[in-house]
PDB file of C-alpha atoms in Angstrom:
ATOM      1  CA  MET O 179      29.093  88.609  73.246  1.00  0.00           C
ATOM      2  CA  ASP O 180      32.071  86.424  73.903  1.00  0.00           C
ATOM      3  CA  GLY O 181      30.130  83.621  75.598  1.00  0.00           C
ATOM      4  CA  SER O 182      31.277  84.619  79.074  1.00  0.00           C
ATOM      5  CA  THR O 183      28.854  84.850  81.927  1.00  0.00           C
ATOM      6  CA  SER O 184      29.926  88.315  83.100  1.00  0.00           C
ATOM      7  CA  PHE O 185      26.348  89.527  82.763  1.00  0.00           C
ATOM      8  CA  LEU O 186      25.000  87.021  85.305  1.00  0.00           C
ATOM      9  CA  PRO O 187      24.985  89.410  88.272  1.00  0.00           C
ATOM     10  CA  GLN O 188      23.003  91.867  86.159  1.00  0.00           C
ATOM     11  CA  LEU O 189      20.350  89.165  85.797  1.00  0.00           C
ATOM     12  CA  GLY O 190      20.470  88.289  89.475  1.00  0.00           C
ATOM     13  CA  LEU O 191      22.057  84.922  88.755  1.00  0.00           C
ATOM     14  CA  MET O 192      24.958  83.561  90.707  1.00  0.00           C
ATOM     15  CA  GLN O 193      25.787  80.665  88.408  1.00  0.00           C
ATOM     16  CA  PRO O 194      25.258  79.920  84.745  1.00  0.00           C
ATOM     17  CA  ALA O 195      21.952  78.385  83.761  1.00  0.00           C
ATOM     18  CA  ARG O 196      21.223  76.605  80.485  1.00  0.00           C
ATOM     19  CA  TRP O 197      19.233  79.536  79.123  1.00  0.00           C
ATOM     20  CA  VAL O 198      22.037  81.997  79.783  1.00  0.00           C
ATOM     21  CA  THR O 199      24.075  80.462  76.974  1.00  0.00           C
ATOM     22  CA  SER O 200      21.231  80.570  74.475  1.00  0.00           C
ATOM     23  CA  LYS O 201      21.750  82.646  71.363  1.00  0.00           C
ATOM     24  CA  GLU O 202      18.403  84.328  71.922  1.00  0.00           C
ATOM     25  CA  LEU O 203      19.352  85.602  75.350  1.00  0.00           C
ATOM     26  CA  HIS O 204      22.761  86.783  74.189  1.00  0.00           C
ATOM     27  CA  LEU O 205      21.102  88.738  71.405  1.00  0.00           C
ATOM     28  CA  PHE O 206      18.519  90.142  73.797  1.00  0.00           C
ATOM     29  CA  LEU O 207      21.144  91.275  76.315  1.00  0.00           C
ATOM     30  CA  PHE O 208      23.199  92.824  73.528  1.00  0.00           C
ATOM     31  CA  MET O 209      20.162  94.822  72.435  1.00  0.00           C
ATOM     32  CA  VAL O 210      19.428  96.008  75.965  1.00  0.00           C
ATOM     33  CA  ASN O 211      23.056  96.807  76.787  1.00  0.00           C
ATOM     34  CA  GLU O 212      23.751  98.574  73.499  1.00  0.00           C
ATOM     35  CA  THR O 213      20.559 100.627  73.768  1.00  0.00           C
ATOM     36  CA  VAL O 214      19.020  99.170  70.650  1.00  0.00           C
ATOM     37  CA  PRO O 215      15.326 100.008  71.045  1.00  0.00           C
ATOM     38  CA  VAL O 216      13.614  96.954  72.478  1.00  0.00           C
ATOM     39  CA  CYS O 217       9.909  96.311  72.521  1.00  0.00           C
ATOM     40  CA  ASP O 218       7.503  93.989  74.268  1.00  0.00           C
ATOM     41  CA  ILE O 219       8.003  91.355  71.563  1.00  0.00           C
ATOM     42  CA  HIS O 220      11.704  91.080  72.420  1.00  0.00           C
ATOM     43  CA  TYR O 221      10.903  90.562  76.096  1.00  0.00           C
ATOM     44  CA  SER O 222       8.123  88.088  75.311  1.00  0.00           C
ATOM     45  CA  SER O 223      10.540  86.137  73.126  1.00  0.00           C
ATOM     46  CA  ALA O 224      13.186  86.059  75.858  1.00  0.00           C
ATOM     47  CA  ILE O 225      10.604  84.906  78.423  1.00  0.00           C
ATOM     48  CA  HIS O 226       9.388  82.244  76.000  1.00  0.00           C
ATOM     49  CA  SER O 227      12.968  81.110  75.417  1.00  0.00           C
ATOM     50  CA  ASN O 228      13.542  80.430  79.095  1.00  0.00           C
ATOM     51  CA  ARG O 229      10.070  78.853  79.335  1.00  0.00           C
ATOM     52  CA  VAL O 230      10.815  76.202  76.725  1.00  0.00           C
ATOM     53  CA  MET O 231      14.222  75.489  78.222  1.00  0.00           C
ATOM     54  CA  ASP O 232      12.657  74.534  81.581  1.00  0.00           C
ATOM     55  CA  VAL O 233      14.603  76.985  83.719  1.00  0.00           C
ATOM     56  CA  THR O 234      13.273  78.454  86.917  1.00  0.00           C
ATOM     57  CA  ASN O 235      10.233  80.677  86.800  1.00  0.00           C
ATOM     58  CA  TRP O 236      12.168  83.490  88.477  1.00  0.00           C
ATOM     59  CA  HIS O 237      13.927  84.365  85.221  1.00  0.00           C
ATOM     60  CA  GLY O 238      10.637  85.083  83.472  1.00  0.00           C
ATOM     61  CA  LEU O 239       9.530  87.325  86.330  1.00  0.00           C
ATOM     62  CA  TYR O 240      12.838  89.173  86.209  1.00  0.00           C
ATOM     63  CA  LEU O 241      12.387  89.870  82.515  1.00  0.00           C
ATOM     64  CA  LEU O 242       8.778  90.976  83.076  1.00  0.00           C
ATOM     65  CA  GLU O 243       9.845  93.367  85.836  1.00  0.00           C
ATOM     66  CA  ASP O 244      12.653  94.729  83.663  1.00  0.00           C
ATOM     67  CA  MET O 245      10.190  95.224  80.819  1.00  0.00           C
ATOM     68  CA  LEU O 246       7.799  97.131  83.088  1.00  0.00           C
ATOM     69  CA  SER O 247      10.647  99.247  84.494  1.00  0.00           C
ATOM     70  CA  LYS O 248      11.409 100.400  80.943  1.00  0.00           C
ATOM     71  CA  GLY O 249       7.816 101.534  80.490  1.00  0.00           C
ATOM     72  CA  LEU O 250       6.927  98.832  77.988  1.00  0.00           C
ATOM     73  CA  GLN O 251       3.365  97.492  77.940  1.00  0.00           C
ATOM     74  CA  PRO O 252       3.217  93.701  78.228  1.00  0.00           C
ATOM     75  CA  SER O 253       0.719  91.845  76.081  1.00  0.00           C
ATOM     76  CA  VAL O 254      -1.363  88.770  76.749  1.00  0.00           C
ATOM     77  CA  VAL O 255       1.404  86.827  74.964  1.00  0.00           C
ATOM     78  CA  THR O 256       3.941  88.108  77.491  1.00  0.00           C
ATOM     79  CA  PHE O 257       1.780  86.949  80.383  1.00  0.00           C
ATOM     80  CA  ALA O 258       1.063  83.589  78.726  1.00  0.00           C
ATOM     81  CA  ASN O 259       4.819  83.049  78.444  1.00  0.00           C
ATOM     82  CA  VAL O 260       5.350  84.052  82.080  1.00  0.00           C
ATOM     83  CA  ALA O 261       2.559  81.689  83.176  1.00  0.00           C
ATOM     84  CA  GLY O 262       4.046  78.912  81.050  1.00  0.00           C
ATOM     85  CA  ALA O 263       7.391  79.425  82.761  1.00  0.00           C
ATOM     86  CA  HIS O 264       5.653  78.946  86.118  1.00  0.00           C
ATOM     87  CA  ARG O 265       4.802  75.265  85.836  1.00  0.00           C
ATOM     88  CA  GLN O 266       6.556  74.602  89.148  1.00  0.00           C
ATOM     89  CA  ALA O 267       5.605  77.845  90.890  1.00  0.00           C
ATOM     90  CA  LEU O 268       3.944  78.438  94.204  1.00  0.00           C
ATOM     91  CA  LEU O 269       0.329  79.534  94.147  1.00  0.00           C
ATOM     92  CA  ASP O 270       1.256  83.012  95.421  1.00  0.00           C
ATOM     93  CA  GLU O 271       3.495  83.513  92.387  1.00  0.00           C
ATOM     94  CA  LEU O 272       0.718  82.456  90.020  1.00  0.00           C
ATOM     95  CA  GLU O 273      -1.693  84.840  91.713  1.00  0.00           C
ATOM     96  CA  GLY O 274       0.959  87.544  91.329  1.00  0.00           C
ATOM     97  CA  ILE O 275       0.889  87.000  87.569  1.00  0.00           C
ATOM     98  CA  LEU O 276      -2.877  87.537  87.569  1.00  0.00           C
ATOM     99  CA  SER O 277      -2.493  90.658  89.689  1.00  0.00           C
ATOM    100  CA  SER O 278       0.202  92.100  87.435  1.00  0.00           C
ATOM    101  CA  MET O 279      -1.906  91.317  84.401  1.00  0.00           C
ATOM    102  CA  ALA O 280      -4.876  93.174  85.899  1.00  0.00           C
ATOM    103  CA  ASP O 281      -2.661  96.092  86.982  1.00  0.00           C
ATOM    104  CA  ASN O 282      -1.472  96.442  83.388  1.00  0.00           C
ATOM    105  CA  GLY O 283      -4.955  96.222  81.903  1.00  0.00           C
ATOM    106  CA  VAL O 284      -4.223  93.044  79.974  1.00  0.00           C
ATOM    107  CA  ILE O 285      -7.269  90.912  79.227  1.00  0.00           C
ATOM    108  CA  PRO O 286      -6.742  87.142  79.067  1.00  0.00           C
ATOM    109  CA  ASN O 287      -7.464  85.120  75.968  1.00  0.00           C
ATOM    110  CA  LYS O 288      -8.096  81.402  75.639  1.00  0.00           C
ATOM    111  CA  VAL O 289      -4.409  80.627  75.084  1.00  0.00           C
ATOM    112  CA  PHE O 290      -3.492  82.414  78.314  1.00  0.00           C
ATOM    113  CA  ILE O 291      -6.255  80.566  80.197  1.00  0.00           C
ATOM    114  CA  GLU O 292      -5.046  77.162  78.943  1.00  0.00           C
ATOM    115  CA  THR O 293      -1.445  78.040  79.792  1.00  0.00           C
ATOM    116  CA  PHE O 294      -2.397  79.338  83.228  1.00  0.00           C
ATOM    117  CA  LEU O 295      -4.368  76.175  84.014  1.00  0.00           C
ATOM    118  CA  GLY O 296      -1.313  74.180  82.936  1.00  0.00           C
ATOM    119  CA  ALA O 297       0.787  76.113  85.453  1.00  0.00           C
ATOM    120  CA  LEU O 298      -1.881  75.876  88.151  1.00  0.00           C
ATOM    121  CA  PHE O 299      -2.300  72.112  87.691  1.00  0.00           C
ATOM    122  CA  PRO O 300       1.062  70.985  86.262  1.00  0.00           C
ATOM    123  CA  ALA O 301       0.707  67.820  84.159  1.00  0.00           C
ATOM    124  CA  ARG O 302      -2.591  66.976  85.868  1.00  0.00           C
ATOM    125  CA  LEU O 303      -4.933  67.729  82.987  1.00  0.00           C
ATOM    126  CA  THR O 304      -2.995  65.805  80.361  1.00  0.00           C
ATOM    127  CA  ALA O 305      -5.345  63.693  78.240  1.00  0.00           C
ATOM    128  CA  ALA O 306      -8.490  64.926  79.992  1.00  0.00           C
ATOM    129  CA  TRP O 307     -11.298  64.544  77.467  1.00  0.00           C
ATOM    130  CA  THR O 308     -14.365  64.633  79.726  1.00  0.00           C
ATOM    131  CA  VAL O 309     -15.523  66.368  82.881  1.00  0.00           C
ATOM    132  CA  ASP O 310     -15.048  63.049  84.678  1.00  0.00           C
ATOM    133  CA  ASP O 311     -11.425  62.908  83.444  1.00  0.00           C
ATOM    134  CA  VAL O 312     -10.884  66.387  84.895  1.00  0.00           C
ATOM    135  CA  ARG O 313     -12.445  65.303  88.206  1.00  0.00           C
ATOM    136  CA  ILE O 314     -10.152  62.273  88.418  1.00  0.00           C
ATOM    137  CA  ARG O 315      -7.029  64.258  87.554  1.00  0.00           C
ATOM    138  CA  LEU O 316      -7.763  67.103  89.970  1.00  0.00           C
ATOM    139  CA  LYS O 317      -8.577  64.814  92.892  1.00  0.00           C
ATOM    140  CA  GLY O 318      -6.456  65.846  95.857  1.00  0.00           C
ATOM    141  CA  THR O 319      -5.797  69.357  94.539  1.00  0.00           C
ATOM    142  CA  SER O 320      -5.920  72.058  97.204  1.00  0.00           C
ATOM    143  CA  ARG O 321      -9.166  73.977  97.517  1.00  0.00           C
ATOM    144  CA  HIS O 322      -7.254  77.225  97.142  1.00  0.00           C
ATOM    145  CA  ARG O 323      -5.902  76.201  93.717  1.00  0.00           C
ATOM    146  CA  LEU O 324      -9.376  75.091  92.680  1.00  0.00           C
ATOM    147  CA  ARG O 325     -10.824  78.437  93.815  1.00  0.00           C
ATOM    148  CA  VAL O 326      -8.200  80.349  91.837  1.00  0.00           C
ATOM    149  CA  ALA O 327      -8.978  78.294  88.735  1.00  0.00           C
ATOM    150  CA  LYS O 328     -12.703  78.830  89.178  1.00  0.00           C
ATOM    151  CA  SER O 329     -12.194  82.573  89.605  1.00  0.00           C
ATOM    152  CA  VAL O 330      -9.931  82.846  86.543  1.00  0.00           C
ATOM    153  CA  LEU O 331     -12.381  80.916  84.387  1.00  0.00           C
ATOM    154  CA  LYS O 332     -15.363  82.918  85.632  1.00  0.00           C
ATOM    155  CA  ASP O 333     -13.523  86.193  85.001  1.00  0.00           C
ATOM    156  CA  ALA O 334     -12.526  85.100  81.499  1.00  0.00           C
ATOM    157  CA  GLU O 335     -16.081  84.144  80.626  1.00  0.00           C
ATOM    158  CA  SER O 336     -17.424  87.437  81.983  1.00  0.00           C
ATOM    159  CA  ARG O 337     -15.009  89.216  79.617  1.00  0.00           C
ATOM    160  CA  GLY O 338     -16.325  87.248  76.667  1.00  0.00           C
ATOM    161  CA  VAL O 339     -13.347  84.925  76.308  1.00  0.00           C
ATOM    162  CA  ARG O 340     -14.371  81.756  74.499  1.00  0.00           C
ATOM    163  CA  LEU O 341     -12.820  78.916  76.421  1.00  0.00           C
ATOM    164  CA  ALA O 342     -10.939  76.108  74.721  1.00  0.00           C
ATOM    165  CA  GLN O 343     -12.232  72.576  75.281  1.00  0.00           C
ATOM    166  CA  LEU O 344      -9.998  71.737  78.250  1.00  0.00           C
ATOM    167  CA  SER O 345     -10.762  75.028  79.984  1.00  0.00           C
ATOM    168  CA  SER O 346     -14.461  74.475  79.377  1.00  0.00           C
ATOM    169  CA  LEU O 347     -14.312  70.960  80.847  1.00  0.00           C
ATOM    170  CA  THR O 348     -12.403  72.287  83.852  1.00  0.00           C
ATOM    171  CA  GLU O 349     -14.945  75.077  84.314  1.00  0.00           C
ATOM    172  CA  GLN O 350     -17.817  72.571  84.155  1.00  0.00           C
ATOM    173  CA  TYR O 351     -16.149  70.430  86.818  1.00  0.00           C
ATOM    174  CA  LEU O 352     -15.421  73.406  89.083  1.00  0.00           C
ATOM    175  CA  GLN O 353     -19.045  74.569  88.848  1.00  0.00           C
ATOM    176  CA  GLN O 354     -20.027  71.279  90.486  1.00  0.00           C
ATOM    177  CA  LEU O 355     -17.863  72.031  93.521  1.00  0.00           C
ATOM    178  CA  ASN O 356     -18.951  74.088  96.489  1.00  0.00           C
ATOM    179  CA  ILE O 357     -15.761  76.130  96.760  1.00  0.00           C
TER     180      ILE O 357
END
């Protein structure tokens, strides 16, 4: 690619974003446009690339939808990257990720759960080492977000997912709440 932004309308973008100039995205778009066979790993990598560059969550959803439209099966890594790109998302968008994950038969793992909690409670669980730390950091969080977290954690445990320490502390705190 010549570095131009002529592919922006194809991505639904009206103006250049930082991630659009990344080498990874240029390579990805070249592969898609030149009909090089792409797989879920390529999409997951592109979603991860925009996740770490702190661009809007919409780009990750676009790539996920494009992946699904090509008949590719997303993995738990794909959904973890989409969730990670949603640190500033509305609750409806986060619930949409869960719904899409279920629709595609993808079972969460502990990395996805940690990433999803990070998107659900952006920067709130940093340095939480005890249940009391979690309680303090989640004070003032909407009941709806707390219910979603409780449901996600309960579902993961029912599927046999071993929770990481932070997820386990969060689950212990949420069990104390009547929500």
